[in-house]
mmCIF file of C-alpha atoms in Angstrom:
data_model
loop_
_atom_site.group_PDB
_atom_site.id
_atom_site.type_symbol
_atom_site.label_atom_id
_atom_site.label_comp_id
_atom_site.label_asym_id
_atom_site.label_seq_id
_atom_site.Cartn_x
_atom_site.Cartn_y
_atom_site.Cartn_z
ATOM 1 C CA MET A 15 -4.265 -1.048 15.799
ATOM 2 C CA LYS A 16 -1.016 0.639 16.515
ATOM 3 C CA SER A 17 1.453 3.293 14.501
ATOM 4 C CA LEU A 18 4.441 1.428 12.691
ATOM 5 C CA ILE A 19 7.660 3.372 13.115
ATOM 6 C CA GLY A 20 10.281 3.406 10.835
ATOM 7 C CA LYS A 21 13.384 5.839 10.367
ATOM 8 C CA LYS A 22 11.636 8.373 8.173
ATOM 9 C CA ILE A 23 8.077 7.383 8.143
ATOM 10 C CA GLN A 24 5.309 6.504 10.259
ATOM 11 C CA LEU A 25 2.199 4.756 9.314
ATOM 12 C CA ARG A 26 -0.528 5.786 11.851
ATOM 13 C CA PRO A 27 -3.983 4.365 11.826
ATOM 14 C CA LEU A 28 -6.180 6.684 9.755
ATOM 15 C CA LEU A 29 -9.008 8.712 11.401
ATOM 16 C CA ALA A 30 -12.162 10.099 10.400
ATOM 17 C CA SER A 31 -10.443 13.640 10.947
ATOM 18 C CA ASP A 32 -7.726 12.601 8.639
ATOM 19 C CA GLY A 33 -9.487 13.935 5.389
ATOM 20 C CA ALA A 34 -8.317 17.489 5.060
ATOM 21 C CA ALA A 35 -4.832 16.193 5.221
ATOM 22 C CA LEU A 36 -5.407 13.722 2.643
ATOM 23 C CA VAL A 37 -6.970 15.843 -0.192
ATOM 24 C CA GLN A 38 -3.665 18.125 0.756
ATOM 25 C CA ALA A 39 -1.084 15.547 0.037
ATOM 26 C CA ALA A 40 -3.190 14.397 -2.733
ATOM 27 C CA ALA A 41 -2.846 17.849 -4.039
ATOM 28 C CA ASP A 42 0.629 17.291 -4.283
ATOM 29 C CA GLY A 43 0.483 16.049 -8.090
ATOM 30 C CA GLU A 44 -3.196 16.021 -8.591
ATOM 31 C CA LEU A 45 -3.283 12.070 -7.580
ATOM 32 C CA TRP A 46 -7.105 12.079 -8.139
ATOM 33 C CA ASN A 47 -6.543 12.356 -11.931
ATOM 34 C CA LEU A 48 -4.790 9.202 -12.306
ATOM 35 C CA PRO A 49 -6.451 7.074 -14.299
ATOM 36 C CA PHE A 50 -5.157 3.695 -12.344
ATOM 37 C CA THR A 51 -5.738 4.122 -8.733
ATOM 38 C CA VAL A 52 -8.674 5.952 -6.892
ATOM 39 C CA VAL A 53 -7.381 8.534 -5.308
ATOM 40 C CA PRO A 54 -9.722 11.423 -2.794
ATOM 41 C CA SER A 55 -10.192 14.580 -4.020
ATOM 42 C CA VAL A 56 -12.213 17.166 -1.740
ATOM 43 C CA GLU A 57 -15.446 15.664 -3.070
ATOM 44 C CA THR A 58 -14.932 11.837 -2.575
ATOM 45 C CA VAL A 59 -12.341 11.939 0.559
ATOM 46 C CA ASP A 60 -15.267 11.350 3.257
ATOM 47 C CA VAL A 61 -16.634 8.142 1.074
ATOM 48 C CA TYR A 62 -13.208 7.089 0.696
ATOM 49 C CA ILE A 63 -12.520 7.509 4.354
ATOM 50 C CA ASN A 64 -15.774 5.873 5.809
ATOM 51 C CA THR A 65 -15.329 3.091 3.425
ATOM 52 C CA ALA A 66 -11.632 2.290 5.100
ATOM 53 C CA LEU A 67 -13.098 2.700 8.582
ATOM 54 C CA GLU A 68 -16.369 0.265 7.632
ATOM 55 C CA GLY A 69 -13.840 -1.881 6.889
ATOM 56 C CA GLN A 70 -11.777 -1.658 9.751
ATOM 57 C CA ALA A 71 -14.612 -2.323 12.127
ATOM 58 C CA ALA A 72 -15.678 -5.335 10.309
ATOM 59 C CA GLY A 73 -12.081 -6.711 10.593
ATOM 60 C CA THR A 74 -10.901 -6.637 6.982
ATOM 61 C CA VAL A 75 -9.390 -3.861 6.266
ATOM 62 C CA MET A 76 -6.469 -1.648 8.734
ATOM 63 C CA PRO A 77 -6.111 1.740 6.905
ATOM 64 C CA PHE A 78 -3.293 3.677 7.805
ATOM 65 C CA VAL A 79 -1.954 7.350 7.070
ATOM 66 C CA ILE A 80 1.653 7.856 5.570
ATOM 67 C CA GLU A 81 3.670 10.747 8.046
ATOM 68 C CA THR A 82 6.966 12.027 7.795
ATOM 69 C CA LEU A 83 8.554 11.394 11.326
ATOM 70 C CA ASP A 84 10.300 14.848 11.406
ATOM 71 C CA SER A 85 7.086 17.343 10.478
ATOM 72 C CA LYS A 86 4.413 14.626 11.302
ATOM 73 C CA LYS A 87 3.399 15.919 7.521
ATOM 74 C CA VAL A 88 0.571 13.286 5.881
ATOM 75 C CA ILE A 89 1.598 12.339 2.531
ATOM 76 C CA GLY A 90 -0.165 9.243 1.487
ATOM 77 C CA THR A 91 -2.225 6.279 2.840
ATOM 78 C CA THR A 92 -1.955 2.918 2.648
ATOM 79 C CA ARG A 93 -4.062 0.047 3.793
ATOM 80 C CA PHE A 94 -3.865 -3.824 4.647
ATOM 81 C CA TRP A 95 -7.266 -5.116 3.241
ATOM 82 C CA LYS A 96 -8.592 -8.389 1.903
ATOM 83 C CA ILE A 97 -7.807 -9.560 5.629
ATOM 84 C CA ASP A 98 -8.290 -13.238 5.786
ATOM 85 C CA ARG A 99 -7.069 -14.253 9.336
ATOM 86 C CA LYS A 100 -8.162 -18.286 8.710
ATOM 87 C CA ASN A 101 -5.689 -18.409 5.740
ATOM 88 C CA ARG A 102 -3.434 -15.977 7.220
ATOM 89 C CA LYS A 103 -3.054 -14.165 4.071
ATOM 90 C CA LEU A 104 -3.698 -9.981 3.294
ATOM 91 C CA GLU A 105 -3.335 -7.900 0.253
ATOM 92 C CA ILE A 106 -1.543 -4.474 1.032
ATOM 93 C CA GLY A 107 -3.211 -1.502 -1.151
ATOM 94 C CA HIS A 108 -4.892 1.398 -1.493
ATOM 95 C CA THR A 109 -1.177 3.142 -1.615
ATOM 96 C CA TRP A 110 -0.922 6.638 -2.938
ATOM 97 C CA ILE A 111 1.748 8.844 -2.296
ATOM 98 C CA SER A 112 2.366 12.801 -2.974
ATOM 99 C CA ALA A 113 4.142 13.277 -5.990
ATOM 100 C CA SER A 114 7.083 15.279 -4.396
ATOM 101 C CA TRP A 115 7.742 12.035 -2.121
ATOM 102 C CA GLN A 116 7.404 9.229 -4.823
ATOM 103 C CA ARG A 117 10.938 7.955 -6.101
ATOM 104 C CA THR A 118 11.952 8.189 -2.155
ATOM 105 C CA CYS A 119 12.500 5.703 0.400
ATOM 106 C CA VAL A 120 9.243 6.209 1.272
ATOM 107 C CA ASN A 121 7.039 3.568 -0.680
ATOM 108 C CA THR A 122 9.956 1.041 0.338
ATOM 109 C CA GLU A 123 10.089 2.219 4.114
ATOM 110 C CA ALA A 124 5.983 1.578 4.239
ATOM 111 C CA LYS A 125 6.113 -1.700 2.022
ATOM 112 C CA PHE A 126 9.138 -3.044 4.651
ATOM 113 C CA LEU A 127 7.443 -1.642 8.183
ATOM 114 C CA MET A 128 3.653 -3.287 7.044
ATOM 115 C CA LEU A 129 5.645 -6.537 5.557
ATOM 116 C CA CYS A 130 7.750 -6.798 8.898
ATOM 117 C CA TYR A 131 4.033 -6.492 10.688
ATOM 118 C CA ALA A 132 2.186 -8.788 8.404
ATOM 119 C CA PHE A 133 5.086 -11.789 8.675
ATOM 120 C CA GLU A 134 6.036 -10.975 12.258
ATOM 121 C CA GLN A 135 3.144 -10.054 14.143
ATOM 122 C CA LEU A 136 0.025 -11.110 12.145
ATOM 123 C CA ASN A 137 2.247 -14.830 11.093
ATOM 124 C CA CYS A 138 0.826 -14.128 7.433
ATOM 125 C CA VAL A 139 1.837 -16.961 5.335
ATOM 126 C CA ARG A 140 0.740 -15.032 2.189
ATOM 127 C CA VAL A 141 0.905 -11.135 1.197
ATOM 128 C CA GLN A 142 -0.598 -9.887 -2.206
ATOM 129 C CA PHE A 143 -0.271 -6.567 -4.296
ATOM 130 C CA THR A 144 -2.338 -5.976 -6.767
ATOM 131 C CA THR A 145 -1.989 -2.964 -9.048
ATOM 132 C CA ASP A 146 -3.888 -1.895 -12.554
ATOM 133 C CA GLU A 147 -1.940 -3.221 -16.149
ATOM 134 C CA ILE A 148 -1.224 0.308 -17.542
ATOM 135 C CA ASN A 149 0.312 1.248 -14.101
ATOM 136 C CA GLU A 150 3.998 0.669 -15.012
ATOM 137 C CA ASN A 151 6.010 2.375 -12.315
ATOM 138 C CA SER A 152 3.557 0.537 -9.799
ATOM 139 C CA ARG A 153 4.658 -2.872 -11.348
ATOM 140 C CA LYS A 154 8.545 -2.046 -11.203
ATOM 141 C CA ALA A 155 7.868 -0.757 -7.464
ATOM 142 C CA ILE A 156 6.040 -3.970 -6.531
ATOM 143 C CA LEU A 157 9.138 -5.918 -8.246
ATOM 144 C CA ARG A 158 11.407 -4.134 -6.569
ATOM 145 C CA ILE A 159 10.598 -4.831 -3.040
ATOM 146 C CA GLY A 160 10.885 -8.418 -4.023
ATOM 147 C CA ALA A 161 7.811 -9.478 -4.813
ATOM 148 C CA LYS A 162 6.789 -12.239 -7.465
ATOM 149 C CA GLN A 163 4.426 -11.691 -10.222
ATOM 150 C CA GLU A 164 1.883 -13.970 -10.578
ATOM 151 C CA GLY A 165 -0.226 -13.284 -13.291
ATOM 152 C CA ILE A 166 -3.431 -11.050 -14.777
ATOM 153 C CA VAL A 167 -6.640 -10.904 -13.578
ATOM 154 C CA ARG A 168 -9.089 -9.619 -15.993
ATOM 155 C CA HIS A 169 -11.640 -7.367 -15.787
ATOM 156 C CA GLU A 170 -10.929 -7.399 -11.905
ATOM 157 C CA ARG A 171 -12.468 -4.233 -11.484
ATOM 158 C CA ILE A 172 -14.596 -1.239 -12.645
ATOM 159 C CA MET A 173 -13.199 1.902 -12.633
ATOM 160 C CA PRO A 174 -14.668 5.079 -11.273
ATOM 161 C CA ASP A 175 -14.484 6.018 -15.323
ATOM 162 C CA GLY A 176 -16.162 2.830 -16.229
ATOM 163 C CA ARG A 177 -13.125 1.279 -17.693
ATOM 164 C CA LYS A 178 -12.490 -2.047 -17.039
ATOM 165 C CA ARG A 179 -9.297 -2.704 -15.058
ATOM 166 C CA ASN A 180 -7.053 -5.788 -15.883
ATOM 167 C CA SER A 181 -5.330 -6.352 -12.864
ATOM 168 C CA VAL A 182 -1.534 -7.734 -12.085
ATOM 169 C CA ARG A 183 -1.201 -9.840 -9.031
ATOM 170 C CA PHE A 184 2.313 -10.368 -6.787
ATOM 171 C CA SER A 185 2.431 -11.756 -3.449
ATOM 172 C CA ILE A 186 5.210 -12.690 -1.488
ATOM 173 C CA ILE A 187 5.113 -15.869 0.576
ATOM 174 C CA ASP A 188 6.623 -16.837 3.987
ATOM 175 C CA ASP A 189 9.729 -19.103 2.507
ATOM 176 C CA GLU A 190 10.248 -16.234 0.802
ATOM 177 C CA TRP A 191 10.153 -13.579 3.355
ATOM 178 C CA PRO A 192 13.372 -13.744 5.420
ATOM 179 C CA ASP A 193 15.234 -13.169 1.518
ATOM 180 C CA VAL A 194 13.121 -10.387 1.350
ATOM 181 C CA ARG A 195 13.387 -8.881 4.563
ATOM 182 C CA ARG A 196 17.107 -8.588 4.035
ATOM 183 C CA PHE A 197 17.103 -7.212 1.122
ATOM 184 C CA LEU A 198 14.855 -4.417 1.913
ATOM 185 C CA GLU A 199 16.882 -3.822 4.971
ATOM 186 C CA ARG A 200 20.179 -3.587 2.377
ATOM 187 C CA ARG A 201 17.981 -1.113 0.132
ATOM 188 C CA LEU A 202 17.009 1.115 3.273
ATOM 189 C CA SER A 203 20.264 0.980 4.850
ATOM 190 C CA GLU A 204 21.830 3.069 1.406
ATOM 191 C CA ARG A 205 19.287 5.968 1.235
#
């Protein structure tokens, strides 16, 4: 697994030693308190990293940390998961970004780098995204990168607090990728 390098950030492979940096990034906004996603805290970061690395060893997950290029500061994480090589599809998810870096170019650039890799290196025919039905900001962000909403998957997972989560599913397919790529390149050039 290699780093994906953009103009302002890089996505570098997650390491077992990234725990403290991830907790520090999540502390910017106390993101572990969000009700609609799972963000590691001091108590949960080791399990969070081990789960990602076990998925990587199994070939179904490619986890990254999001770093600024200038300072190499860890400001979040994201991953490819649900990797299905036979059917050439995967999901981009487990994405969270430090509060002070939200609503900047970071999410758009991270998704651009990942989509380029998925469609142009892994030859995917489908990339999907899933978010909590109650996470309006995430839903809007996924639509802003050019994904299409497909529907709601009811009781798709049980959250740490026991809530049965309904998830909204989105996708970009290979036929749409050239237009989405041009759109994202324009958006990034304006920032």
